[in-house]
């Protein structure tokens, strides 16, 4: 981990322009976009113009879902008041951060040609190049807006396997019973297949874990955050005595619970602990997401 997450004056000294060209994955919890935000903030302070090269949102630019980040829960995995699945490109996020959230850099976004909001990455004709080690495929990116929440638990989110974020589980879970309960919810676009898997590293390394592989059967209908919250609630119901939240530190945050900074507030943790159902929890996001929509729409370029 670097001790510096924002460019210093010495780093920017002598630069005519700072060019940012990063592949985002369409989820609030991704450090690439906050590295960009920190660069915009530093560039504004030191008078360096910034060019952001826009790239596709790999999971399309239409879906917006999930809890909003609340004031006081800013971190390196979420700096701004946006939903978990934001439906923006990295260039549109740069505009949002710079203009709506007031970073104030001299910003130019180089637009894409040939991309529309309904376009998924595998429809672009571009090769998938892993943006980070645990984002090996587009399938990963599709489930990631919800499955990333499992980083805030003691359950495995599939790190240490070839299907990170698609495999979810723990050594104490009966996979067949667990998936039967989840599939009974009949969530649109999702099928939960019972699996046993053994992570090679990270949580529960070299332990056989029972759980599910999330199969997306209709990605247009699939709601990744709803699906992950349903799975989380069922993991807790299946083994209330074993379910536990991950403790800090996490991503440079040493005090707040990891699940709280991932979800953007304590609300999701408290809802899960209170036994709320996934549909009820998802409904609680709607008003804040609707209130965010005008700011989001003002940044759309496609």
C-alpha positions as a Markdown table, in Angstrom:
| # | Residue | x | y | z |
|---|---|---|---|---|
| 1 | Unk | 0.0 | 0.0 | 0.0 |
| 2 | Unk | 1.3 | 3.4 | -0.9 |
| 3 | Unk | 1.4 | 6.1 | 1.8 |
| 4 | Unk | 0.3 | 8.6 | -0.8 |
| 5 | Unk | -3.1 | 8.4 | -2.5 |
| 6 | Unk | -3.1 | 12.0 | -3.9 |
| 7 | Unk | -0.3 | 13.4 | -6.2 |
| 8 | Unk | 2.0 | 15.7 | -4.3 |
| 9 | Unk | 3.3 | 19.1 | -5.7 |
| 10 | Unk | 6.6 | 17.4 | -6.5 |
| 11 | Unk | 4.8 | 14.7 | -8.5 |
| 12 | Unk | 2.9 | 17.3 | -10.6 |
| 13 | Unk | 5.8 | 19.8 | -11.0 |
| 14 | Unk | 6.7 | 20.4 | -14.6 |
| 15 | Unk | 3.6 | 18.7 | -16.0 |
| 16 | Unk | 1.8 | 20.5 | -18.8 |
| 17 | Unk | -1.2 | 18.1 | -18.6 |
| 18 | Unk | -2.2 | 15.1 | -16.6 |
| 19 | Unk | -3.8 | 12.3 | -18.7 |
| 20 | Unk | -5.9 | 9.7 | -16.9 |
| 21 | Unk | -6.8 | 6.5 | -18.8 |
| 22 | Unk | -8.3 | 3.9 | -16.5 |
| 23 | Unk | -10.9 | 1.1 | -17.0 |
| 24 | Unk | -13.7 | 1.4 | -14.4 |
| 25 | Unk | -16.1 | -1.4 | -13.6 |
| 26 | Unk | -19.3 | 0.5 | -12.9 |
| 27 | Unk | -19.4 | 0.2 | -9.1 |
| 28 | Unk | -18.9 | 2.8 | -6.4 |
| 29 | Unk | -16.5 | 0.5 | -4.6 |
| 30 | Unk | -13.5 | 0.7 | -6.9 |
| 31 | Unk | -10.3 | 2.6 | -6.0 |
| 32 | Unk | -9.5 | 3.5 | -9.6 |
| 33 | Unk | -12.2 | 6.3 | -9.7 |
| 34 | Unk | -11.0 | 7.8 | -6.3 |
| 35 | Unk | -7.4 | 7.8 | -7.5 |
| 36 | Unk | -8.9 | 9.8 | -10.4 |
| 37 | Unk | -10.8 | 12.1 | -8.0 |
| 38 | Unk | -7.7 | 12.6 | -5.9 |
| 39 | Unk | -5.7 | 13.5 | -9.1 |
| 40 | Unk | -8.5 | 16.0 | -10.1 |
| 41 | Unk | -8.3 | 17.6 | -6.6 |
| 42 | Unk | -4.5 | 17.9 | -6.6 |
| 43 | Unk | -4.5 | 19.1 | -10.2 |
| 44 | Unk | -7.0 | 21.9 | -9.3 |
| 45 | Unk | -4.8 | 22.9 | -6.4 |
| 46 | Unk | -1.6 | 23.1 | -8.5 |
| 47 | Unk | -3.1 | 24.4 | -11.7 |
| 48 | Unk | -2.4 | 21.4 | -13.9 |
| 49 | Unk | -5.0 | 20.7 | -16.6 |
| 50 | Unk | -6.4 | 17.1 | -16.7 |
| 51 | Unk | -7.6 | 15.0 | -19.7 |
| 52 | Unk | -9.7 | 11.9 | -18.9 |
| 53 | Unk | -9.9 | 9.4 | -21.7 |
| 54 | Unk | -13.4 | 7.9 | -21.5 |
| 55 | Unk | -14.0 | 4.2 | -21.5 |
| 56 | Unk | -17.1 | 2.0 | -21.5 |
| 57 | Unk | -19.0 | 1.1 | -18.4 |
| 58 | Unk | -18.6 | -2.6 | -18.8 |
| 59 | Unk | -22.0 | -3.4 | -17.3 |
| 60 | Unk | -23.8 | -0.8 | -19.3 |
| 61 | Unk | -24.9 | 2.7 | -18.5 |
| 62 | Unk | -28.6 | 2.1 | -17.7 |
| 63 | Unk | -28.7 | 0.2 | -14.4 |
| 64 | Unk | -28.6 | 2.3 | -11.2 |
| 65 | Unk | -29.1 | 0.4 | -7.9 |
| 66 | Unk | -28.2 | 0.1 | -4.3 |
| 67 | Unk | -27.7 | 2.2 | -1.2 |
| 68 | Unk | -26.2 | 5.7 | -1.4 |
| 69 | Unk | -23.1 | 6.8 | 0.4 |
| 70 | Unk | -24.0 | 8.8 | 3.4 |
| 71 | Unk | -22.0 | 11.8 | 4.8 |
| 72 | Unk | -19.5 | 10.7 | 7.3 |
| 73 | Unk | -18.8 | 7.3 | 5.6 |
| 74 | Unk | -16.4 | 8.6 | 2.9 |
| 75 | Unk | -13.4 | 6.3 | 2.3 |
| 76 | Unk | -11.0 | 5.2 | -0.4 |
| 77 | Unk | -13.7 | 2.8 | -1.6 |
| 78 | Unk | -16.4 | 5.6 | -1.7 |
| 79 | Unk | -15.7 | 9.3 | -1.6 |
| 80 | Unk | -19.0 | 10.7 | -2.9 |
| 81 | Unk | -22.8 | 10.5 | -2.4 |
| 82 | Unk | -23.5 | 8.1 | -5.3 |
| 83 | Unk | -25.3 | 4.7 | -5.5 |
| 84 | Unk | -23.4 | 1.4 | -5.4 |
| 85 | Unk | -24.2 | 0.8 | -9.1 |
| 86 | Unk | -24.0 | 4.2 | -10.6 |
| 87 | Unk | -24.6 | 3.7 | -14.4 |
| 88 | Unk | -21.9 | 6.2 | -15.5 |
| 89 | Unk | -18.7 | 5.9 | -17.5 |
| 90 | Unk | -15.4 | 7.0 | -16.0 |
| 91 | Unk | -15.6 | 10.2 | -18.0 |
| 92 | Unk | -19.1 | 10.9 | -16.7 |
| 93 | Unk | -17.9 | 10.2 | -13.2 |
| 94 | Unk | -15.0 | 12.7 | -13.7 |
| 95 | Unk | -17.6 | 15.3 | -14.7 |
| 96 | Unk | -19.8 | 14.5 | -11.7 |
| 97 | Unk | -16.9 | 14.6 | -9.2 |
| 98 | Unk | -15.4 | 17.8 | -10.7 |
| 99 | Unk | -18.6 | 19.8 | -11.3 |
| 100 | Unk | -21.3 | 18.5 | -9.0 |
| 101 | Unk | -19.0 | 17.7 | -6.1 |
| 102 | Unk | -16.8 | 20.7 | -6.7 |
| 103 | Unk | -13.3 | 19.4 | -7.3 |
| 104 | Unk | -12.8 | 22.3 | -9.7 |
| 105 | Unk | -10.0 | 21.0 | -12.0 |
| 106 | Unk | -9.5 | 22.3 | -15.5 |
| 107 | Unk | -11.0 | 19.1 | -17.0 |
| 108 | Unk | -11.4 | 17.8 | -20.5 |
| 109 | Unk | -13.1 | 14.4 | -21.1 |
| 110 | Unk | -12.2 | 12.7 | -24.4 |
| 111 | Unk | -15.5 | 11.0 | -25.5 |
| 112 | Unk | -15.8 | 7.5 | -26.9 |
| 113 | Unk | -17.2 | 6.8 | -30.4 |
| 114 | Unk | -19.6 | 4.0 | -31.0 |
| 115 | Unk | -20.7 | 3.4 | -27.4 |
| 116 | Unk | -24.3 | 3.8 | -26.2 |
| 117 | Unk | -25.8 | 3.4 | -22.7 |
| 118 | Unk | -27.3 | 0.0 | -23.5 |
| 119 | Unk | -23.9 | -1.4 | -24.6 |
| 120 | Unk | -22.3 | -4.1 | -22.5 |
| 121 | Unk | -18.6 | -4.7 | -22.7 |
| 122 | Unk | -18.8 | -7.9 | -24.8 |
| 123 | Unk | -20.8 | -5.9 | -27.4 |
| 124 | Unk | -18.0 | -3.4 | -28.0 |
| 125 | Unk | -15.7 | -5.7 | -29.9 |
| 126 | Unk | -12.9 | -4.8 | -27.5 |
| 127 | Unk | -10.9 | -7.5 | -25.7 |
| 128 | Unk | -11.4 | -7.8 | -22.0 |
| 129 | Unk | -8.2 | -6.9 | -20.2 |
| 130 | Unk | -8.4 | -7.5 | -16.5 |
| 131 | Unk | -8.5 | -4.0 | -14.8 |
| 132 | Unk | -7.4 | -5.7 | -11.6 |
| 133 | Unk | -6.5 | -9.2 | -10.5 |
| 134 | Unk | -9.8 | -10.1 | -9.0 |
| 135 | Unk | -11.8 | -8.8 | -12.0 |
| 136 | Unk | -10.9 | -11.6 | -14.5 |
| 137 | Unk | -14.0 | -11.5 | -16.7 |
| 138 | Unk | -17.1 | -9.5 | -17.6 |
| 139 | Unk | -19.1 | -12.1 | -15.6 |
| 140 | Unk | -17.2 | -10.8 | -12.5 |
| 141 | Unk | -18.1 | -7.2 | -13.2 |
| 142 | Unk | -21.8 | -8.1 | -13.7 |
| 143 | Unk | -22.1 | -9.5 | -10.1 |
| 144 | Unk | -19.5 | -7.2 | -8.5 |
| 145 | Unk | -21.8 | -4.3 | -7.6 |
| 146 | Unk | -23.5 | -6.5 | -5.0 |
| 147 | Unk | -21.0 | -9.2 | -4.3 |
| 148 | Unk | -18.3 | -6.7 | -3.2 |
| 149 | Unk | -20.4 | -6.2 | -0.1 |
| 150 | Unk | -19.2 | -9.7 | 1.1 |
| 151 | Unk | -15.8 | -8.2 | 1.6 |
| 152 | Unk | -17.4 | -6.7 | 4.8 |
| 153 | Unk | -18.3 | -10.2 | 6.1 |
| 154 | Unk | -16.4 | -13.2 | 7.3 |
| 155 | Unk | -17.9 | -15.2 | 4.4 |
| 156 | Unk | -15.7 | -15.9 | 1.3 |
| 157 | Unk | -16.4 | -13.7 | -1.7 |
| 158 | Unk | -14.5 | -16.2 | -3.9 |
| 159 | Unk | -11.1 | -14.5 | -3.7 |
| 160 | Unk | -8.6 | -17.3 | -4.1 |
| 161 | Unk | -10.7 | -19.0 | -6.7 |
| 162 | Unk | -11.0 | -18.6 | -10.5 |
| 163 | Unk | -14.5 | -17.1 | -10.0 |
| 164 | Unk | -14.1 | -14.2 | -7.5 |
| 165 | Unk | -17.4 | -12.6 | -6.5 |
| 166 | Unk | -19.4 | -15.3 | -8.4 |
| 167 | Unk | -18.6 | -17.8 | -5.7 |
| 168 | Unk | -19.9 | -17.1 | -2.2 |
| 169 | Unk | -19.7 | -19.3 | 0.9 |
| 170 | Unk | -18.3 | -20.5 | 4.1 |
| 171 | Unk | -17.2 | -23.9 | 5.6 |
| 172 | Unk | -20.4 | -24.1 | 7.8 |
| 173 | Unk | -22.9 | -23.7 | 5.0 |
| 174 | Unk | -25.1 | -26.5 | 3.6 |
| 175 | Unk | -24.9 | -25.6 | -0.1 |
| 176 | Unk | -28.0 | -27.4 | -1.3 |
| 177 | Unk | -30.3 | -26.1 | 1.5 |
| 178 | Unk | -28.9 | -22.6 | 1.2 |
| 179 | Unk | -29.4 | -22.4 | -2.6 |
| 180 | Unk | -32.9 | -23.9 | -2.4 |
| 181 | Unk | -33.9 | -21.1 | -0.1 |
| 182 | Unk | -32.4 | -18.4 | -2.3 |
| 183 | Unk | -33.9 | -19.8 | -5.5 |
| 184 | Unk | -37.3 | -19.9 | -3.8 |
| 185 | Unk | -37.2 | -16.1 | -3.9 |
| 186 | Unk | -37.3 | -16.2 | -7.7 |
| 187 | Unk | -35.1 | -13.2 | -8.2 |
| 188 | Unk | -35.2 | -11.9 | -11.8 |
| 189 | Unk | -32.2 | -13.0 | -13.9 |
| 190 | Unk | -30.5 | -15.0 | -11.2 |
| 191 | Unk | -29.9 | -18.7 | -10.4 |
| 192 | Unk | -27.9 | -19.8 | -7.4 |
| 193 | Unk | -26.2 | -23.1 | -8.0 |
| 194 | Unk | -25.0 | -25.1 | -5.0 |
| 195 | Unk | -21.2 | -25.5 | -4.9 |
| 196 | Unk | -18.3 | -26.6 | -2.7 |
| 197 | Unk | -15.1 | -24.6 | -3.3 |
| 198 | Unk | -11.8 | -24.2 | -1.7 |
| 199 | Unk | -10.0 | -20.8 | -1.8 |
| 200 | Unk | -6.3 | -21.0 | -2.3 |
| 201 | Unk | -5.7 | -17.8 | -0.4 |
| 202 | Unk | -7.7 | -15.1 | 1.5 |
| 203 | Unk | -10.6 | -16.0 | 3.7 |
| 204 | Unk | -11.0 | -19.7 | 4.5 |
| 205 | Unk | -7.9 | -20.6 | 2.5 |
| 206 | Unk | -7.7 | -24.3 | 1.9 |
| 207 | Unk | -11.0 | -25.0 | 3.6 |
| 208 | Unk | -14.0 | -26.5 | 1.8 |
| 209 | Unk | -16.7 | -23.9 | 1.6 |
| 210 | Unk | -20.3 | -24.5 | 0.9 |
| 211 | Unk | -22.3 | -21.9 | -0.8 |
| 212 | Unk | -23.4 | -20.8 | -4.3 |
| 213 | Unk | -22.2 | -19.8 | -7.7 |
| 214 | Unk | -24.3 | -16.8 | -8.9 |
| 215 | Unk | -25.4 | -17.5 | -12.5 |
| 216 | Unk | -26.8 | -14.5 | -14.3 |
| 217 | Unk | -29.5 | -15.9 | -16.6 |
| 218 | Unk | -30.7 | -12.5 | -17.8 |
| 219 | Unk | -28.3 | -9.6 | -17.2 |
| 220 | Unk | -30.9 | -7.0 | -18.2 |
| 221 | Unk | -33.2 | -8.1 | -15.5 |
| 222 | Unk | -30.6 | -9.0 | -13.0 |
| 223 | Unk | -30.2 | -6.7 | -10.0 |
| 224 | Unk | -26.8 | -7.5 | -8.5 |
| 225 | Unk | -27.1 | -5.6 | -5.3 |
| 226 | Unk | -30.5 | -7.1 | -4.5 |
| 227 | Unk | -29.2 | -10.6 | -5.3 |
| 228 | Unk | -26.2 | -10.1 | -3.0 |
| 229 | Unk | -28.3 | -8.7 | -0.1 |
| 230 | Unk | -30.7 | -11.7 | -0.5 |
| 231 | Unk | -27.7 | -14.0 | -0.3 |
| 232 | Unk | -26.3 | -12.2 | 2.7 |
| 233 | Unk | -29.6 | -12.3 | 4.6 |
| 234 | Unk | -29.9 | -16.1 | 3.8 |
| 235 | Unk | -26.3 | -16.8 | 5.0 |
| 236 | Unk | -27.2 | -15.1 | 8.3 |
| 237 | Unk | -30.5 | -17.0 | 8.6 |
| 238 | Unk | -28.8 | -20.3 | 7.7 |
| 239 | Unk | -26.2 | -20.0 | 10.5 |
| 240 | Unk | -26.9 | -17.0 | 12.8 |
| 241 | Unk | -24.4 | -18.2 | 15.3 |
| 242 | Unk | -21.6 | -18.3 | 12.7 |
| 243 | Unk | -22.4 | -15.2 | 10.6 |
| 244 | Unk | -20.1 | -12.3 | 11.4 |
| 245 | Unk | -19.0 | -9.0 | 10.0 |
| 246 | Unk | -15.4 | -8.3 | 9.1 |
| 247 | Unk | -13.7 | -6.0 | 11.6 |
| 248 | Unk | -11.5 | -3.0 | 10.8 |
| 249 | Unk | -9.0 | -2.1 | 9.5 |
| 250 | Unk | -10.1 | -2.1 | 5.8 |
| 251 | Unk | -8.9 | 0.0 | 2.9 |
| 252 | Unk | -7.1 | 2.6 | 5.1 |
| 253 | Unk | -10.1 | 2.9 | 7.4 |
| 254 | Unk | -9.3 | 1.9 | 11.0 |
| 255 | Unk | -12.4 | 2.7 | 12.9 |
| 256 | Unk | -15.6 | 2.2 | 10.9 |
| 257 | Unk | -16.9 | -1.3 | 10.1 |
| 258 | Unk | -15.9 | -2.4 | 6.6 |
| 259 | Unk | -19.5 | -3.3 | 5.7 |
| 260 | Unk | -20.5 | 0.2 | 6.6 |
| 261 | Unk | -18.1 | 1.9 | 4.3 |
| 262 | Unk | -18.8 | -0.6 | 1.5 |
| 263 | Unk | -22.6 | -0.1 | 1.8 |
| 264 | Unk | -22.1 | 3.6 | 2.5 |
| 265 | Unk | -23.7 | 3.8 | 5.9 |
| 266 | Unk | -24.7 | 1.4 | 8.8 |
| 267 | Unk | -28.2 | 1.0 | 7.4 |
| 268 | Unk | -27.6 | -2.2 | 5.5 |
| 269 | Unk | -25.8 | -3.9 | 8.4 |
| 270 | Unk | -28.6 | -2.8 | 10.8 |
| 271 | Unk | -31.3 | -4.1 | 8.4 |
| 272 | Unk | -29.6 | -7.5 | 8.0 |
| 273 | Unk | -29.1 | -7.7 | 11.8 |
| 274 | Unk | -32.8 | -6.8 | 12.3 |
| 275 | Unk | -33.9 | -9.7 | 10.0 |
| 276 | Unk | -35.3 | -7.5 | 7.2 |
| 277 | Unk | -35.9 | -9.2 | 3.9 |
| 278 | Unk | -34.0 | -8.3 | 0.7 |
| 279 | Unk | -37.0 | -6.9 | -1.1 |
| 280 | Unk | -37.7 | -4.6 | 1.8 |
| 281 | Unk | -34.1 | -3.5 | 2.1 |
| 282 | Unk | -33.9 | -2.8 | -1.7 |
| 283 | Unk | -37.1 | -0.7 | -1.5 |
| 284 | Unk | -35.4 | 1.5 | 1.1 |
| 285 | Unk | -32.9 | 2.7 | -1.5 |
| 286 | Unk | -35.4 | 4.0 | -4.0 |
| 287 | Unk | -36.0 | 7.5 | -2.7 |
| 288 | Unk | -32.3 | 8.4 | -2.4 |
| 289 | Unk | -31.5 | 7.0 | -5.8 |
| 290 | Unk | -34.3 | 9.0 | -7.3 |
| 291 | Unk | -33.0 | 12.1 | -5.7 |
| 292 | Unk | -29.6 | 11.5 | -7.1 |
| 293 | Unk | -30.9 | 11.1 | -10.7 |
| 294 | Unk | -30.9 | 14.8 | -11.7 |
| 295 | Unk | -27.2 | 15.1 | -10.8 |
| 296 | Unk | -26.4 | 11.9 | -12.7 |
| 297 | Unk | -28.4 | 12.9 | -15.7 |
| 298 | Unk | -26.6 | 16.2 | -15.9 |
| 299 | Unk | -23.4 | 14.4 | -16.5 |
| 300 | Unk | -24.5 | 12.0 | -19.2 |
| 301 | Unk | -22.7 | 12.2 | -22.5 |
| 302 | Unk | -24.1 | 9.2 | -24.4 |
